[in-house]
Short mmCIF file of C-alpha atoms in Angstrom, two decimals:
data_model
loop_
_atom_site.label_atom_id
_atom_site.label_comp_id
_atom_site.label_asym_id
_atom_site.label_seq_id
_atom_site.Cartn_x
_atom_site.Cartn_y
_atom_site.Cartn_z
CA MET A 1 0.00 0.00 0.00
CA ILE A 2 1.24 3.50 -0.89
CA ILE A 3 -0.15 6.06 1.57
CA LEU A 4 0.22 9.69 0.53
CA ASP A 5 0.22 12.86 2.58
CA THR A 6 -1.80 15.89 1.43
CA ASN A 7 1.24 17.78 0.12
CA VAL A 8 2.06 14.93 -2.30
CA VAL A 9 -1.25 15.10 -4.18
CA ARG A 10 -1.31 18.90 -3.93
CA GLY A 11 1.94 19.07 -5.88
CA MET A 12 0.88 16.48 -8.49
CA ALA A 13 -1.02 17.57 -11.61
CA PHE A 14 -3.57 15.05 -12.82
CA ASN A 15 -1.89 14.83 -16.23
CA SER A 16 1.65 14.66 -14.87
CA THR A 17 3.97 11.71 -15.40
CA GLU A 18 3.68 10.78 -11.72
CA ALA A 19 -0.13 10.83 -11.83
CA ARG A 20 -0.14 8.71 -14.97
CA LEU A 21 2.18 6.18 -13.35
CA VAL A 22 -0.03 6.08 -10.24
CA ARG A 23 -2.92 5.17 -12.53
CA VAL A 24 -0.83 2.40 -14.07
CA ILE A 25 0.09 1.02 -10.64
CA ARG A 26 -3.56 0.98 -9.58
CA GLU A 27 -4.87 -0.49 -12.82
CA SER A 28 -2.17 -3.16 -13.00
CA LYS A 29 -2.85 -4.02 -9.35
CA ALA A 30 0.90 -3.90 -8.71
CA ASP A 31 0.00 -1.96 -5.56
CA ARG A 32 -2.71 0.20 -4.04
CA VAL A 33 -2.55 3.98 -3.59
CA ALA A 34 -4.48 5.72 -0.83
CA LEU A 35 -4.97 8.89 1.17
CA PRO A 36 -5.90 8.87 4.86
CA TRP A 37 -9.40 10.28 5.27
CA MET A 38 -8.00 13.44 6.84
CA ALA A 39 -5.61 14.06 3.93
CA PHE A 40 -8.41 13.38 1.43
CA GLU A 41 -10.75 15.91 3.07
CA GLU A 42 -7.92 18.42 3.47
CA ARG A 43 -7.19 18.30 -0.27
CA LEU A 44 -10.86 18.69 -1.17
CA ALA A 45 -11.08 21.69 1.16
CA GLN A 46 -8.11 23.26 -0.63
CA TYR A 47 -9.90 22.89 -3.97
CA VAL A 48 -13.10 24.48 -2.65
CA ILE A 49 -11.27 27.36 -0.92
CA ALA A 50 -9.25 28.07 -4.06
CA TYR A 51 -12.47 28.13 -6.12
CA ASN A 52 -14.19 30.50 -3.69
CA GLU A 53 -11.18 32.83 -3.73
CA ALA A 54 -11.11 32.82 -7.54
CA HIS A 55 -14.85 33.57 -7.67
CA SER A 56 -14.39 36.43 -5.20
CA LYS A 57 -11.72 37.94 -7.48
CA ALA A 58 -14.05 37.50 -10.47
CA MET A 59 -16.82 39.35 -8.61
CA SER A 60 -14.43 42.22 -7.81
CA ALA A 61 -13.38 42.43 -11.46
CA HIS A 62 -17.03 42.31 -12.50
CA LYS A 63 -17.88 45.26 -10.25
CA ASP A 64 -14.97 47.27 -11.65
CA ALA A 65 -16.10 46.55 -15.22
CA ALA A 66 -19.76 47.30 -14.41
CA ARG A 67 -18.82 50.77 -13.17
CA LYS A 68 -17.71 51.60 -16.71
CA LEU A 69 -21.30 51.14 -17.97
CA PRO A 70 -24.06 53.77 -17.87
CA ASP A 71 -26.14 51.36 -15.76
CA PRO A 72 -23.85 49.12 -13.63
CA THR A 73 -26.80 46.93 -12.62
CA SER A 74 -27.34 45.85 -16.25
CA ALA A 75 -24.18 43.68 -16.29
CA PRO A 76 -24.93 40.06 -15.28
CA ALA A 77 -22.82 38.84 -12.37
CA PRO A 78 -20.59 35.75 -12.77
CA ALA A 79 -22.44 32.57 -11.82
CA LEU A 80 -21.30 30.83 -8.64
CA THR A 81 -21.17 27.05 -8.64
CA ASP A 82 -22.37 25.62 -5.35
CA PRO A 83 -19.25 24.87 -3.23
CA ALA A 84 -20.78 21.48 -2.41
CA GLU A 85 -20.89 20.70 -6.13
CA VAL A 86 -17.28 21.87 -6.51
CA ARG A 87 -16.32 19.44 -3.76
CA ASP A 88 -18.22 16.58 -5.42
CA LEU A 89 -16.55 17.24 -8.78
CA TRP A 90 -13.07 17.19 -7.28
CA GLU A 91 -13.88 14.17 -5.13
CA ALA A 92 -14.81 12.16 -8.21
CA ARG A 93 -11.59 13.26 -9.91
CA LEU A 94 -9.41 12.47 -6.90
CA ARG A 95 -10.92 9.01 -6.47
CA GLU A 96 -9.68 8.18 -9.98
CA LEU A 97 -6.19 8.19 -8.46
CA VAL A 98 -6.55 7.07 -4.86
CA GLU A 99 -8.71 5.17 -2.41
CA VAL A 100 -9.45 6.46 1.08
CA ILE A 101 -8.33 4.97 4.40
CA PRO A 102 -11.07 5.55 6.99
CA MET A 103 -10.15 7.29 10.24
CA THR A 104 -11.23 5.60 13.46
CA GLY A 105 -12.65 7.38 16.44
CA GLY A 106 -9.58 6.47 18.50
CA ILE A 107 -7.27 8.21 16.02
CA PHE A 108 -9.51 11.26 15.98
CA GLN A 109 -9.44 11.49 19.79
CA GLU A 110 -5.67 11.03 20.04
CA ALA A 111 -5.09 13.66 17.33
CA LEU A 112 -6.93 16.27 19.38
CA GLU A 113 -5.15 15.24 22.57
CA ARG A 114 -1.71 15.50 20.98
CA GLU A 115 -2.51 18.94 19.62
CA ALA A 116 -3.69 20.04 23.06
CA TYR A 117 -0.46 18.78 24.68
CA GLN A 118 1.73 19.78 21.70
CA LEU A 119 3.02 16.24 21.15
CA ALA A 120 4.68 15.38 17.83
CA PRO A 121 3.84 15.60 15.09
CA ALA A 122 1.58 18.33 16.54
CA GLY A 123 3.14 21.50 17.95
CA ARG A 124 2.89 25.28 18.09
CA LYS A 125 3.17 27.74 15.20
CA SER A 126 2.89 31.51 15.62
CA ASN A 127 1.96 30.86 19.25
CA ILE A 128 -1.06 28.77 18.16
CA LYS A 129 -1.44 25.06 18.88
CA THR A 130 -1.69 23.16 15.57
CA GLY A 131 -1.15 19.75 14.08
CA ALA A 132 -4.22 17.64 14.85
CA ARG A 133 -4.63 16.91 11.13
CA ASP A 134 -0.96 15.92 10.83
CA VAL A 135 -1.37 13.54 13.78
CA ALA A 136 -4.49 12.01 12.19
CA ILE A 137 -2.68 11.42 8.88
CA TRP A 138 0.41 9.98 10.57
CA LEU A 139 -1.51 7.66 12.88
CA SER A 140 -3.73 6.46 10.01
CA ALA A 141 -0.63 5.29 8.14
CA VAL A 142 0.92 3.76 11.26
CA GLU A 143 -2.25 1.90 12.20
CA TYR A 144 -2.70 0.54 8.68
CA ALA A 145 0.85 -0.83 8.67
CA HIS A 146 0.32 -2.36 12.13
CA THR A 147 -2.89 -4.14 11.10
CA HIS A 148 -1.47 -5.32 7.73
CA PRO A 149 1.92 -6.82 8.61
CA ASP A 150 2.04 -8.84 5.37
CA GLU A 151 1.98 -5.69 3.20
CA THR A 152 4.83 -3.29 2.54
CA VAL A 153 3.41 0.12 3.44
CA TYR A 154 5.04 3.19 1.89
CA PHE A 155 4.20 6.42 3.72
CA VAL A 156 5.10 9.37 1.50
CA SER A 157 5.23 12.96 2.75
CA GLY A 158 7.32 15.98 1.86
CA ASN A 159 6.44 17.56 5.21
CA THR A 160 9.81 16.89 6.83
CA ASN A 161 9.28 19.60 9.45
CA ASP A 162 6.48 17.66 11.16
CA PHE A 163 7.09 14.05 10.08
CA THR A 164 10.94 14.16 9.72
CA ASP A 165 12.62 12.63 6.67
CA GLY A 166 12.35 9.09 8.04
CA LYS A 167 16.12 8.56 8.07
CA GLY A 168 16.98 9.40 11.67
CA ASP A 169 15.38 9.24 15.08
CA TYR A 170 11.77 10.28 15.59
CA PRO A 171 10.73 12.61 18.44
CA ALA A 172 8.51 11.16 21.16
CA PRO A 173 5.85 9.87 20.92
CA MET A 174 6.44 9.34 17.17
CA ASP A 175 9.28 6.93 17.99
CA ALA A 176 6.77 4.64 19.72
CA ASP A 177 4.43 5.01 16.73
CA ARG A 178 7.25 3.95 14.41
CA GLY A 179 7.90 0.86 16.49
CA ARG A 180 4.20 -0.03 16.44
CA ALA A 181 4.09 0.29 12.65
CA GLY A 182 6.56 -2.56 12.25
CA ASP A 183 9.34 -3.42 9.81
CA ASN A 184 6.93 -3.32 6.86
CA PHE A 185 6.55 0.48 7.28
CA VAL A 186 8.72 2.49 4.86
CA HIS A 187 8.85 6.28 5.32
CA LEU A 188 9.81 8.26 2.17
CA THR A 189 9.72 11.95 1.28
CA ALA A 190 8.88 11.82 -2.45
CA LEU A 191 6.53 9.77 -4.60
CA SER A 192 9.30 9.32 -7.16
CA GLU A 193 11.21 7.20 -4.61
CA VAL A 194 8.31 4.75 -4.47
CA LEU A 195 7.79 4.70 -8.21
CA GLU A 196 11.46 3.89 -8.79
CA ARG A 197 11.09 0.85 -6.53
CA LEU A 198 7.91 -0.46 -8.15
CA ALA A 199 8.15 0.45 -11.85
CA THR A 200 11.03 0.05 -14.31
CA PRO A 201 10.99 2.44 -17.30
CA MET A 202 10.88 0.64 -20.65
CA VAL A 203 11.45 1.61 -24.29
CA VAL A 204 8.64 0.63 -26.69
CA ASN A 205 7.97 1.12 -30.38
CA GLU A 206 5.48 3.96 -30.88
CA LYS A 207 4.12 2.19 -33.96
CA ASP A 208 3.06 -0.71 -31.73
CA VAL A 209 1.20 1.70 -29.48
CA GLU A 210 -0.53 3.32 -32.47
CA GLN A 211 -1.56 -0.08 -33.84
CA ARG A 212 -3.04 -1.12 -30.51
CA LEU A 213 -5.06 2.08 -30.30
CA GLN A 214 -6.27 1.58 -33.88
CA ASN A 215 -7.37 -1.95 -32.98
CA TYR A 216 -9.56 -0.44 -30.25
CA SER A 217 -11.17 2.25 -32.41
CA ARG A 218 -14.71 1.08 -31.57
CA HIS A 219 -13.87 1.24 -27.85
CA VAL A 220 -12.61 4.81 -28.34
CA GLU A 221 -15.80 5.76 -30.19
CA THR A 222 -18.01 4.30 -27.45
CA THR A 223 -15.97 6.04 -24.75
CA ALA A 224 -16.35 9.36 -26.56
CA LEU A 225 -20.09 8.75 -26.82
CA VAL A 226 -20.35 8.32 -23.04
CA MET A 227 -17.95 11.15 -22.14
CA TRP A 228 -19.59 13.66 -24.49
CA SER A 229 -23.13 12.81 -23.42
CA ALA A 230 -24.97 14.77 -20.80
CA GLY A 231 -26.32 11.51 -19.42
CA GLU A 232 -26.56 7.80 -20.05
CA VAL A 233 -27.33 6.77 -23.64
CA ALA A 234 -30.11 4.25 -24.21
CA ASP A 235 -29.68 1.36 -26.64
CA VAL A 236 -32.23 2.27 -29.29
CA THR A 237 -32.48 6.03 -28.89
CA TYR A 238 -30.09 8.87 -29.45
CA HIS A 239 -29.51 12.28 -28.01
CA LEU A 240 -27.15 15.16 -28.56
CA SER A 241 -23.74 15.98 -27.20
CA ARG A 242 -22.95 19.18 -25.43
CA ALA A 243 -22.22 21.99 -27.88
CA VAL A 244 -18.67 21.59 -29.25
CA THR A 245 -16.70 23.50 -31.84
CA ALA A 246 -16.35 21.47 -35.02
CA GLN A 247 -15.86 21.76 -38.78
CA TRP A 248 -19.30 21.97 -40.39
CA GLN A 249 -19.24 20.14 -43.73
CA ALA A 250 -21.84 22.26 -45.51
CA GLY A 251 -20.31 25.63 -44.65
CA ASN A 252 -16.69 24.42 -44.47
CA LYS A 253 -15.99 26.45 -41.34
CA ALA A 254 -15.85 26.00 -37.57
CA GLU A 255 -19.25 26.13 -35.90
CA PRO A 256 -20.73 25.24 -32.48
CA VAL A 257 -22.58 21.97 -33.14
CA SER A 258 -24.18 19.12 -31.19
CA PHE A 259 -23.29 15.62 -32.34
CA VAL A 260 -25.94 12.90 -32.55
CA LEU A 261 -24.90 10.20 -30.09
CA SER A 262 -26.13 6.62 -30.35
CA ARG A 263 -24.81 3.23 -29.27
CA LYS A 264 -26.00 1.86 -32.61
CA ARG A 265 -24.13 4.48 -34.63
CA PRO A 266 -21.25 5.99 -32.59
CA LEU A 267 -19.03 8.70 -34.00
CA LYS A 268 -16.49 7.47 -36.54
CA SER A 269 -12.90 7.92 -35.32
CA LYS A 270 -9.48 8.03 -36.96
CA LEU A 271 -6.26 8.12 -34.95
CA LEU A 272 -4.24 11.16 -36.02
CA LYS A 273 -1.17 11.01 -33.78
CA VAL A 274 0.32 9.63 -30.58
CA ASP A 275 2.71 11.68 -28.43
CA ASP A 276 4.55 11.45 -25.13
CA VAL A 277 4.70 7.65 -25.05
CA LYS A 278 6.01 6.21 -21.77
CA ALA A 279 6.17 2.57 -20.73
CA TYR A 280 6.87 0.79 -17.46
CA LYS A 281 7.52 -2.76 -16.37
CA LEU A 282 5.39 -3.80 -13.41
CA GLY A 283 5.89 -7.42 -12.43
CA GLU A 284 5.58 -9.47 -15.63
CA ASP A 285 3.59 -6.87 -17.59
CA THR A 286 4.54 -3.77 -19.57
CA TRP A 287 2.15 -0.82 -19.33
CA CYS A 288 2.09 2.21 -21.55
CA THR A 289 0.77 5.75 -21.22
CA ALA A 290 0.52 8.27 -24.06
CA GLN A 291 -1.30 11.31 -25.36
CA ALA A 292 -3.49 10.53 -28.36
CA THR A 293 -5.41 12.73 -30.80
CA TRP A 294 -8.33 11.42 -32.87
CA GLN A 295 -10.47 12.82 -35.65
CA PHE A 296 -14.22 12.25 -35.21
CA VAL A 297 -16.86 12.59 -37.94
CA GLY A 298 -20.54 12.16 -37.30
CA LEU A 299 -24.07 13.37 -37.77
CA ALA A 300 -24.66 16.68 -35.98
CA TYR A 301 -27.00 19.64 -35.66
CA LEU A 302 -26.16 23.29 -36.20
CA GLY A 303 -29.23 24.92 -34.73
CA ASP A 304 -32.08 23.21 -36.58
CA GLU A 305 -29.90 22.24 -39.55
CA GLU A 306 -28.74 18.65 -39.85
CA GLY A 307 -25.51 17.53 -41.46
CA TYR A 308 -22.02 16.15 -40.87
CA ALA A 309 -19.37 17.70 -38.65
CA CYS A 310 -15.76 16.89 -37.78
CA CYS A 311 -13.77 17.59 -34.64
CA THR A 312 -10.51 16.50 -33.04
CA TRP A 313 -10.19 15.13 -29.51
CA THR A 314 -7.03 14.81 -27.43
CA ALA A 315 -6.76 12.68 -24.28
CA HIS A 316 -4.31 10.60 -22.28
CA VAL A 317 -4.55 6.83 -22.62
CA MET A 318 -3.26 3.97 -20.50
CA MET A 319 -3.10 0.32 -21.50
CA PRO A 320 -1.16 -2.93 -21.11
CA LEU A 321 0.84 -3.91 -24.19
CA ALA A 322 0.07 -7.63 -23.92
CA GLU A 323 -1.92 -9.03 -26.84
CA ASP A 324 -4.71 -10.18 -24.52
CA GLY A 325 -4.55 -7.05 -22.37
CA SER A 326 -7.51 -4.91 -21.42
CA ALA A 327 -8.84 -2.05 -23.55
CA PRO A 328 -7.20 1.39 -23.21
CA GLN A 329 -8.41 3.68 -20.46
CA ILE A 330 -9.02 7.28 -21.52
CA PHE A 331 -8.60 10.13 -19.04
CA ASP A 332 -7.67 13.82 -18.75
CA SER A 333 -9.35 14.60 -22.06
CA ARG A 334 -9.57 18.06 -23.59
CA LEU A 335 -12.77 19.53 -24.98
CA PRO A 336 -13.36 18.56 -28.63
CA GLU A 337 -12.28 21.28 -31.04
CA ALA A 338 -12.41 22.04 -34.75
CA PRO A 339 -9.54 20.57 -36.82
CA ALA A 340 -6.78 23.00 -37.78
CA SER A 341 -7.41 22.25 -41.46
CA SER A 342 -10.18 20.72 -43.54
CA ASP A 343 -7.61 18.59 -45.37
CA GLY A 344 -7.71 14.89 -44.61
CA ILE A 345 -11.23 14.79 -43.17
CA ASP A 346 -12.99 11.50 -43.95
CA TRP A 347 -16.36 12.93 -44.92
CA PRO A 348 -19.11 10.49 -46.02
CA VAL A 349 -19.22 10.10 -49.79
CA ARG A 350 -22.60 11.72 -50.13
CA SER A 351 -25.93 12.40 -48.48
CA TYR A 352 -29.43 12.41 -49.96
CA SER A 353 -32.15 15.00 -50.16
CA VAL A 354 -35.50 14.57 -48.47
CA GLU A 355 -37.13 14.16 -51.87
CA GLU A 356 -34.75 11.31 -52.71
CA TRP A 357 -35.51 9.64 -49.41
CA ALA A 358 -39.23 10.00 -50.07
CA THR A 359 -38.79 8.14 -53.37
CA HIS A 360 -36.72 5.51 -51.61
CA THR A 361 -39.36 5.07 -48.92
CA ARG A 362 -42.12 4.55 -51.51
CA ASN A 363 -39.98 1.90 -53.24
CA VAL A 364 -39.39 0.12 -49.96
CA ARG A 365 -43.09 0.15 -49.11
CA MET A 366 -43.91 -1.26 -52.54
CA GLN A 367 -41.53 -4.15 -51.94
CA GLN A 368 -42.80 -4.71 -48.42
CA SER A 369 -46.39 -5.03 -49.68
CA LEU A 370 -45.39 -8.54 -50.79
CA LEU A 371 -44.75 -9.64 -47.21
CA ASP A 372 -46.75 -12.62 -45.99
CA GLY A 373 -47.35 -13.97 -42.50
CA PRO A 374 -47.85 -12.38 -39.08
CA LEU A 375 -45.33 -9.59 -39.72
CA GLU A 376 -47.28 -8.02 -42.60
CA ASP A 377 -49.63 -5.77 -40.62
CA THR A 378 -46.98 -4.72 -38.15
CA MET A 379 -44.45 -3.86 -40.87
CA ALA A 380 -47.05 -1.84 -42.77
CA TRP A 381 -47.60 0.10 -39.58
CA LEU A 382 -43.82 0.57 -39.28
CA TYR A 383 -43.43 2.02 -42.77
CA ASN A 384 -46.43 4.26 -42.32
CA ARG A 385 -44.56 5.72 -39.37
CA MET A 386 -41.45 6.10 -41.50
CA THR A 387 -43.42 7.87 -44.22
CA ARG A 388 -44.93 10.28 -41.69
CA HIS A 389 -41.45 10.96 -40.34
CA THR A 390 -40.12 11.63 -43.86
CA ASN A 391 -43.03 13.92 -44.71
CA ARG A 392 -42.43 15.96 -41.56
CA ALA A 393 -38.76 16.19 -42.49
CA ALA A 394 -39.72 17.28 -46.02
CA ILE A 395 -41.74 20.20 -44.65
CA ALA A 396 -38.79 21.24 -42.47
CA ALA A 397 -36.43 20.92 -45.45
CA VAL A 398 -38.31 23.58 -47.39
CA ARG A 399 -37.32 26.06 -44.68
CA SER A 400 -33.86 24.87 -43.60
CA GLN A 401 -32.47 22.79 -46.52
CA ASP A 402 -31.97 19.83 -44.17
CA ARG A 403 -30.25 16.72 -45.50
CA LEU A 404 -31.06 13.23 -44.31
CA ASP A 405 -28.64 10.32 -44.61
CA LYS A 406 -28.34 6.61 -44.02
CA ILE A 407 -27.12 7.04 -40.45
CA GLN A 408 -30.24 8.99 -39.53
CA LEU A 409 -32.43 6.32 -41.13
CA ASP A 410 -30.68 3.66 -39.05
CA VAL A 411 -31.37 5.63 -35.88
CA ASP A 412 -35.03 6.01 -36.87
CA LEU A 413 -35.37 2.31 -37.62
CA ASP A 414 -33.89 1.41 -34.25
CA ALA A 415 -36.43 3.62 -32.51
CA MET A 416 -39.25 2.17 -34.63
CA ALA A 417 -38.11 -1.35 -33.75
CA GLY A 418 -38.73 -0.45 -30.12
CA ASP A 419 -42.21 0.73 -31.03
CA MET A 420 -42.84 -2.51 -32.91
CA LYS A 421 -42.13 -4.51 -29.79
CA ALA A 422 -44.63 -2.42 -27.86
CA ALA A 423 -47.19 -2.99 -30.63
CA GLY A 424 -47.16 -6.76 -30.43
CA PHE A 425 -43.75 -8.17 -31.19
CA ASP A 426 -43.37 -9.04 -27.51
CA ASP A 427 -45.79 -11.93 -28.08
CA MET A 428 -43.13 -13.66 -30.17
CA ASP A 429 -40.23 -15.72 -28.93
CA PRO A 430 -37.41 -13.21 -28.14
CA ASP A 431 -34.95 -14.82 -30.55
CA GLU A 432 -37.51 -14.98 -33.34
CA ARG A 433 -38.51 -11.38 -32.70
CA GLU A 434 -34.94 -10.10 -32.90
CA ALA A 435 -34.33 -12.16 -36.04
CA ALA A 436 -37.49 -10.76 -37.64
CA ILE A 437 -36.52 -7.18 -36.87
CA ASP A 438 -33.00 -7.72 -38.18
CA ALA A 439 -34.35 -9.32 -41.35
CA GLU A 440 -36.63 -6.37 -42.06
CA ARG A 441 -33.80 -3.93 -41.42
CA ASP A 442 -31.64 -5.86 -43.90
CA LYS A 443 -34.38 -5.57 -46.49
CA VAL A 444 -34.49 -1.83 -45.94
CA TYR A 445 -30.76 -1.61 -46.55
CA GLU A 446 -31.03 -3.78 -49.66
CA GLN A 447 -33.53 -1.28 -51.00
CA TYR A 448 -31.20 1.52 -49.95
CA ASP A 449 -28.32 0.01 -51.93
CA TYR A 450 -30.56 -0.34 -54.99
CA PHE A 451 -31.77 3.22 -54.56
CA ALA A 452 -28.26 4.62 -54.11
CA SER A 453 -27.04 2.92 -57.28
CA ASP A 454 -29.87 4.18 -59.48
CA SER A 455 -28.44 6.29 -62.34
CA ASP A 456 -30.91 9.17 -61.95
CA VAL A 457 -30.17 9.47 -58.26
CA ALA A 458 -26.42 9.03 -58.73
CA ASN A 459 -26.39 11.97 -61.12
CA SER A 460 -28.53 14.22 -58.91
CA GLU A 461 -27.17 17.05 -56.84
CA GLY A 462 -25.83 16.12 -53.36
#
């Protein structure tokens, strides 16, 4: 177990090499990394206090700027995020790196007593008794080592004034604490000292890392879908991402768009580059961290207009390099942004006008009229719904020049399949029902392929 003091995590950026290696250690289960409860709460408090101070400065700047207006009250004040929400956001982020060691009532009581009597590591600063939190952190590490004699426990703190550097004698009663901790207790002053003991740096071929990321492109697309969504995505429905800056295909310029997100049709990714590759040997396995940038293309909305958009996304990744290793973990991602250039974007070959889709829908319905058996009435109902959807889209297209494409049709069919179940497909055997729905979807796509290859359509605009 690696037990960290507050000052260690305070001086460690989440995207730093040390933080990335901590993630590798945790994920590989080479060791565990933890904060005593008191250190965990102390770090969260520092985040909240820093936010409140920054907001206070923003309010002061706002007042100064408002005085330059004819009516100072007309300037909207900066919004304040609830400090409790700020704490929750940072707690979730911090728990990505560490677990928390609970503090017992006995440790809490002794921490206050030592501060009252000024017993190390508590003391007096500026004529004020302090150090109860230091005592709580120290005793939490000592007690964990005492109760887990089979584990090597690394206690890491740069606070040498209160905890010493661990190389000489400890002041009383810390010397008794050290004896209670046992021989498995290792006191160090820097996280790098622990990492050097546990992880051996390795040299790897960047091309191998790129290939492994390319092999997991669908995993990357699904992860982006979840991370860009405002909430959980259902299986047969879609919703929109937060507004992101992307290259809008129709206007060929950067615009704020919302991508259509669906588990059935995730965004299409292409790995652009991999930087800052680092690898470590932990036990028998080699783990790698890197910074990766992908291009994403997908269906999106610009206001009420529908079309394709492209953005780039940069994030850190972590993964084992073994062939049967787990999928890459993605963390510390930036906000999606528009590509620097429109060159090299993998746009879809073409999209189709609403009028073309209306013709296609009529052709499909004509073919489906030949259906026999119990599916006939239900499928007729399905295509009536599709026709109504297309007609509504046609009305909107007159105003906004919307373009519909095959991806949107797939999303619609998935939603309609859910409606079909509610309309009576649930009476069928589940396997038969799924097979029937898949078969009808295949027929739709067969008609689509025929429609897309028709010479009149192929020569039409769009």
